[in-house]
Amino acid sequence: MNAVIQRVRGWSIRDAGILLVFLALVFGLWLVSPGHHFLSVNNVLLILVQTTINGILAMGMMFVIISGEIDLSVGSTIGLAGVVAAMLAHPGEYPVIVPILAALLVGALVGLLNGIGVAYGAIPSFIVTLGTMTAVRGLALIVSGGAPIFNVSETFEAVASARIGRFPVMAIYLLVIFLVCAFVLRRTVYGRRVYAVGGNPVAAEVSGVNVKRSKVSVFVIAGLLAGFCGVLLASRTISGAPTAGESYELDAIAAVVIGGVSMSGGRGRASGVLIGALMIAVIANGLDILGIDANFQRVVKGAIIVTAVLLDVKARRRK
């Protein structure tokens, strides 16, 4: 009980505000949806599935942004990892663990390249990851011959489509990854170093933190989780499309920013990021139910990102 009370006290007013806005949004959509369909069991489970890939991607992006950097290449990494996984997932060729590990390796290598470029090349992360975003997408098109890879095994298909009762296994992946990321950030020395590097890299260096190694590691985490998202997307769509994951990095950044992570680094929580990812899925799902044009959703997302960054800037100025 004491642990729960301490945890609630640890929440800032902004953290509580994010949760209240999310609950108000859910209530509003439930109120206006035809037949109050929005909170039906089937639709809630659908929202969880729709949240999974962006939620996992956002967890990796969270590490990068808390360390004071940004990663624009995760969407392209999803495309390349999905293509590689689908090529190794044909029926009767390899056990299902092989395409999964291959996709994770691809994601980790992309992250490693980004991290080395930023930490040891002293190149701004925006530039490095912009370059790898284009190069990795091109590589996905070359490897796949410019066309989606079909004919994956049923076992591979079940990686994303399996259910435990009515509960989708994809939501379990998100929950497990969220818990691990939250634990690492808040309860380990590594997590505290990531905050220190993002808050003040010079002070962190003086305190004995290996800033360069920390920077490389956060990009590897982001790439690794992007590789896993590539597996999930290829499994869910039963194909490895080289164009898959386009603009996913923007949704991940939006979830992180909405979730209260400072774009300047050094501050943020995994719980806020999870709520941010849920909020994006809830908005998209709610607007679909209300029959509002899908293009309008982009306008809403853009407005939310700008508002969240504006609130963050104002909060930092007050301090």
XYZ file of C-alpha atoms in Angstrom:
319
model
C 0.000 0.000 0.000
C 2.819 2.385 0.964
C 4.550 1.626 -2.318
C 1.367 2.510 -4.225
C 0.970 5.795 -2.293
C 4.614 6.709 -2.959
C 4.167 5.942 -6.607
C 1.068 8.169 -6.848
C 2.911 10.973 -5.008
C 5.725 10.631 -7.543
C 3.378 11.595 -10.338
C 3.627 15.220 -11.401
C 0.559 17.378 -12.063
C 1.268 16.958 -15.753
C 1.316 13.145 -15.487
C -2.068 13.216 -13.759
C -3.309 15.714 -16.350
C -2.407 13.343 -19.208
C -4.394 10.562 -17.558
C -7.385 12.838 -16.951
C -7.353 14.058 -20.571
C -7.209 10.450 -21.766
C -10.127 9.396 -19.548
C -12.151 12.452 -20.654
C -11.445 11.565 -24.301
C -12.610 7.969 -23.775
C -15.747 9.148 -21.977
C -16.520 11.693 -24.705
C -16.122 9.152 -27.511
C -18.240 6.619 -25.604
C -20.930 9.272 -25.217
C -21.110 10.260 -28.896
C -20.457 6.853 -30.532
C -23.551 5.184 -32.063
C -25.073 2.785 -29.505
C -22.133 3.550 -27.160
C -20.200 1.049 -29.296
C -16.851 2.648 -28.430
C -16.435 0.805 -25.123
C -17.751 -2.567 -26.314
C -15.430 -5.499 -25.537
C -14.640 -6.121 -29.192
C -13.738 -2.484 -29.809
C -11.571 -2.225 -26.676
C -9.641 -5.333 -27.781
C -9.296 -3.799 -31.251
C -7.880 -0.609 -29.737
C -5.316 -2.669 -27.809
C -4.207 -4.372 -31.030
C -4.064 -1.016 -32.822
C -1.946 0.403 -29.981
C 0.611 -2.417 -29.853
C 3.033 -1.620 -32.668
C 3.073 2.124 -32.034
C 3.274 1.524 -28.282
C 6.322 -0.749 -28.584
C 7.967 1.613 -31.071
C 7.293 4.526 -28.709
C 8.997 2.694 -25.821
C 12.227 2.563 -27.850
C 11.796 6.187 -28.949
C 11.310 7.131 -25.290
C 14.843 5.973 -24.397
C 16.294 7.966 -27.294
C 14.401 11.182 -26.512
C 15.068 11.013 -22.755
C 18.786 10.808 -23.640
C 18.365 14.070 -25.563
C 18.348 12.633 -29.105
C 15.788 11.600 -31.734
C 15.467 8.634 -34.128
C 13.732 9.128 -37.481
C 14.791 5.743 -38.890
C 12.534 3.384 -36.884
C 9.771 3.360 -39.535
C 12.216 2.264 -42.253
C 13.714 -0.299 -39.855
C 10.251 -1.839 -39.506
C 10.083 -2.190 -43.295
C 13.520 -3.839 -43.648
C 13.061 -6.105 -40.607
C 9.638 -7.216 -41.894
C 11.057 -8.045 -45.332
C 13.943 -10.071 -43.844
C 11.579 -11.895 -41.473
C 9.117 -12.752 -44.272
C 11.940 -14.054 -46.517
C 12.985 -16.495 -43.774
C 9.439 -17.457 -42.777
C 8.401 -19.529 -45.806
C 6.694 -22.830 -44.883
C 9.064 -25.721 -44.172
C 12.312 -23.729 -44.321
C 13.348 -22.510 -40.861
C 11.910 -22.644 -37.336
C 9.882 -19.502 -36.510
C 12.579 -18.308 -34.105
C 14.986 -17.765 -37.045
C 13.019 -14.981 -38.827
C 12.283 -13.348 -35.462
C 15.961 -13.302 -34.425
C 17.031 -12.143 -37.900
C 14.614 -9.188 -37.730
C 15.818 -8.283 -34.233
C 19.430 -8.425 -35.458
C 18.607 -6.133 -38.393
C 16.965 -3.642 -36.046
C 19.858 -3.739 -33.576
C 22.422 -3.190 -36.372
C 20.544 -0.140 -37.673
C 20.385 1.192 -34.126
C 24.092 0.514 -33.619
C 24.981 2.454 -36.772
C 22.822 5.359 -35.619
C 24.389 5.305 -32.166
C 27.961 5.218 -33.454
C 27.236 8.078 -35.862
C 25.753 10.213 -33.081
C 28.076 9.335 -30.188
C 31.437 8.857 -31.902
C 30.849 10.796 -35.138
C 29.441 13.788 -33.222
C 26.765 14.189 -35.918
C 23.341 15.469 -34.820
C 20.918 12.568 -34.416
C 18.397 14.275 -36.688
C 20.911 14.154 -39.561
C 22.219 10.626 -38.876
C 18.791 9.032 -38.571
C 17.422 11.025 -41.518
C 20.195 9.450 -43.593
C 19.612 5.926 -42.298
C 15.843 6.376 -42.739
C 16.397 6.834 -46.479
C 19.191 4.250 -46.813
C 17.363 1.508 -44.877
C 14.165 2.056 -46.873
C 16.200 1.762 -50.059
C 17.818 -1.427 -48.762
C 14.376 -2.892 -48.027
C 13.313 -2.190 -51.625
C 16.536 -3.741 -53.001
C 16.352 -6.894 -50.854
C 12.673 -7.473 -51.666
C 12.989 -6.608 -55.354
C 10.503 -3.760 -54.798
C 7.585 -6.097 -54.105
C 6.044 -7.553 -50.923
C 7.246 -10.987 -49.777
C 4.323 -13.410 -49.397
C 3.938 -17.102 -48.519
C 4.792 -17.054 -44.812
C 4.163 -20.083 -42.604
C 1.111 -20.432 -40.369
C 3.407 -20.478 -37.330
C 4.839 -17.113 -38.294
C 1.347 -15.768 -38.940
C 0.337 -16.843 -35.416
C 3.062 -14.657 -33.845
C 0.744 -11.635 -34.105
C -2.683 -13.156 -34.645
C -2.768 -15.671 -31.747
C -5.220 -15.096 -28.908
C -5.517 -16.353 -25.362
C -9.251 -16.763 -25.119
C -10.460 -13.486 -26.606
C -7.389 -11.566 -25.497
C -4.953 -10.767 -28.348
C -1.371 -11.867 -27.761
C -0.153 -8.604 -29.306
C -1.480 -6.712 -26.283
C 0.521 -9.048 -24.036
C 3.701 -8.186 -25.972
C 3.011 -4.492 -25.368
C 2.322 -5.027 -21.663
C 5.503 -7.058 -21.114
C 7.708 -4.592 -23.014
C 6.119 -1.667 -21.163
C 6.812 -3.290 -17.770
C 10.426 -4.092 -18.693
C 11.085 -0.566 -20.024
C 9.443 1.059 -16.986
C 11.534 -1.093 -14.631
C 14.776 -0.400 -16.475
C 14.193 3.355 -16.539
C 13.057 3.829 -12.949
C 14.750 1.026 -11.008
C 18.172 0.429 -12.540
C 21.474 2.279 -12.625
C 21.329 2.176 -16.419
C 17.983 4.015 -16.426
C 19.282 6.733 -14.097
C 22.283 7.193 -16.392
C 19.979 7.671 -19.398
C 18.144 10.431 -17.503
C 21.468 11.984 -16.463
C 22.815 11.969 -20.028
C 19.643 13.627 -21.333
C 19.426 16.155 -18.496
C 23.018 17.365 -18.583
C 25.586 15.330 -20.573
C 28.550 17.371 -19.318
C 27.613 16.821 -15.669
C 26.963 13.142 -16.410
C 30.435 12.791 -17.981
C 32.057 14.481 -14.984
C 30.135 12.111 -12.696
C 31.702 9.122 -14.409
C 28.913 8.161 -16.806
C 30.126 6.911 -20.169
C 27.936 9.260 -22.224
C 28.937 7.886 -25.625
C 28.210 4.297 -24.636
C 24.854 5.319 -23.161
C 23.933 7.125 -26.383
C 24.804 4.076 -28.496
C 22.779 1.802 -26.215
C 19.551 3.826 -26.455
C 19.693 3.717 -30.257
C 20.273 -0.050 -30.144
C 17.202 -0.435 -27.884
C 15.116 1.661 -30.298
C 16.351 -0.388 -33.278
C 15.765 -3.688 -31.498
C 12.153 -2.786 -30.685
C 11.640 -1.496 -34.237
C 12.865 -4.875 -35.507
C 10.313 -6.634 -33.304
C 7.604 -4.303 -34.630
C 8.683 -5.357 -38.132
C 8.045 -8.992 -37.177
C 4.618 -8.156 -35.738
C 3.587 -6.097 -38.761
C 4.768 -8.756 -41.248
C 2.993 -11.456 -39.243
C -0.220 -9.424 -38.958
C -0.325 -8.571 -42.691
C 1.031 -12.030 -43.731
C 3.665 -10.347 -45.871
C 6.888 -8.382 -45.689
C 6.280 -5.129 -47.533
C 9.322 -2.879 -48.173
C 7.105 0.196 -47.779
C 5.705 -0.961 -44.407
C 6.174 1.346 -41.447
C 6.255 4.596 -43.432
C 5.670 7.580 -41.105
C 5.475 5.279 -38.068
C 8.303 7.266 -36.507
C 5.995 10.285 -36.354
C 3.314 8.364 -34.462
C 5.966 7.081 -32.046
C 7.312 10.600 -31.465
C 3.738 11.831 -30.992
C 3.054 9.161 -28.349
C 6.269 10.051 -26.513
C 5.599 13.790 -26.569
C 1.937 13.425 -25.596
C 3.076 11.110 -22.798
C 5.040 13.930 -21.177
C 8.608 13.092 -22.229
C 10.585 16.287 -22.657
C 11.969 16.816 -26.166
C 14.983 18.426 -24.465
C 15.751 15.133 -22.703
C 16.165 14.129 -19.066
C 12.488 13.733 -18.174
C 9.621 11.328 -18.860
C 7.903 8.124 -17.774
C 7.007 4.880 -19.530
C 3.470 5.079 -18.099
C 2.948 8.455 -19.776
C 4.222 7.087 -23.096
C 1.820 4.142 -22.855
C -1.074 6.542 -22.288
C 0.166 8.641 -25.213
C 0.131 5.588 -27.522
C -3.325 4.606 -26.259
C -4.552 8.149 -26.845
C -3.430 8.120 -30.482
C -5.154 4.759 -31.063
C -8.302 5.946 -29.264
C -8.474 9.117 -31.380
C -8.022 7.162 -34.629
C -10.538 4.503 -33.598
C -13.064 7.064 -32.363
C -12.858 9.148 -35.520
C -13.313 5.981 -37.610
C -16.435 5.052 -35.641
C -17.810 8.566 -36.111
C -17.163 8.267 -39.865
C -14.707 11.185 -39.982
C -12.258 11.331 -42.917
C -8.953 9.526 -42.166
C -6.998 12.518 -43.463
C -8.518 14.580 -40.671
C -6.763 12.298 -38.177
C -3.401 13.609 -39.366
C -4.528 17.153 -38.677
C -5.601 16.133 -35.162
C -2.291 14.340 -34.476
C -0.285 17.325 -35.715
C -2.277 19.710 -33.538
C -1.805 17.461 -30.480
C 1.985 17.206 -31.016
C 2.379 20.990 -31.344
C 0.209 21.549 -28.258
C 2.168 18.997 -26.210
C 5.540 20.518 -27.182
C 4.199 24.015 -26.437
C 3.097 22.919 -22.964
C 6.531 21.318 -22.389
C 8.370 24.504 -23.416
C 6.153 26.653 -21.165
C 6.674 24.274 -18.224
C 10.456 24.422 -18.601
C 10.413 28.226 -18.821
C 8.456 28.428 -15.551
C 11.190 26.341 -13.872
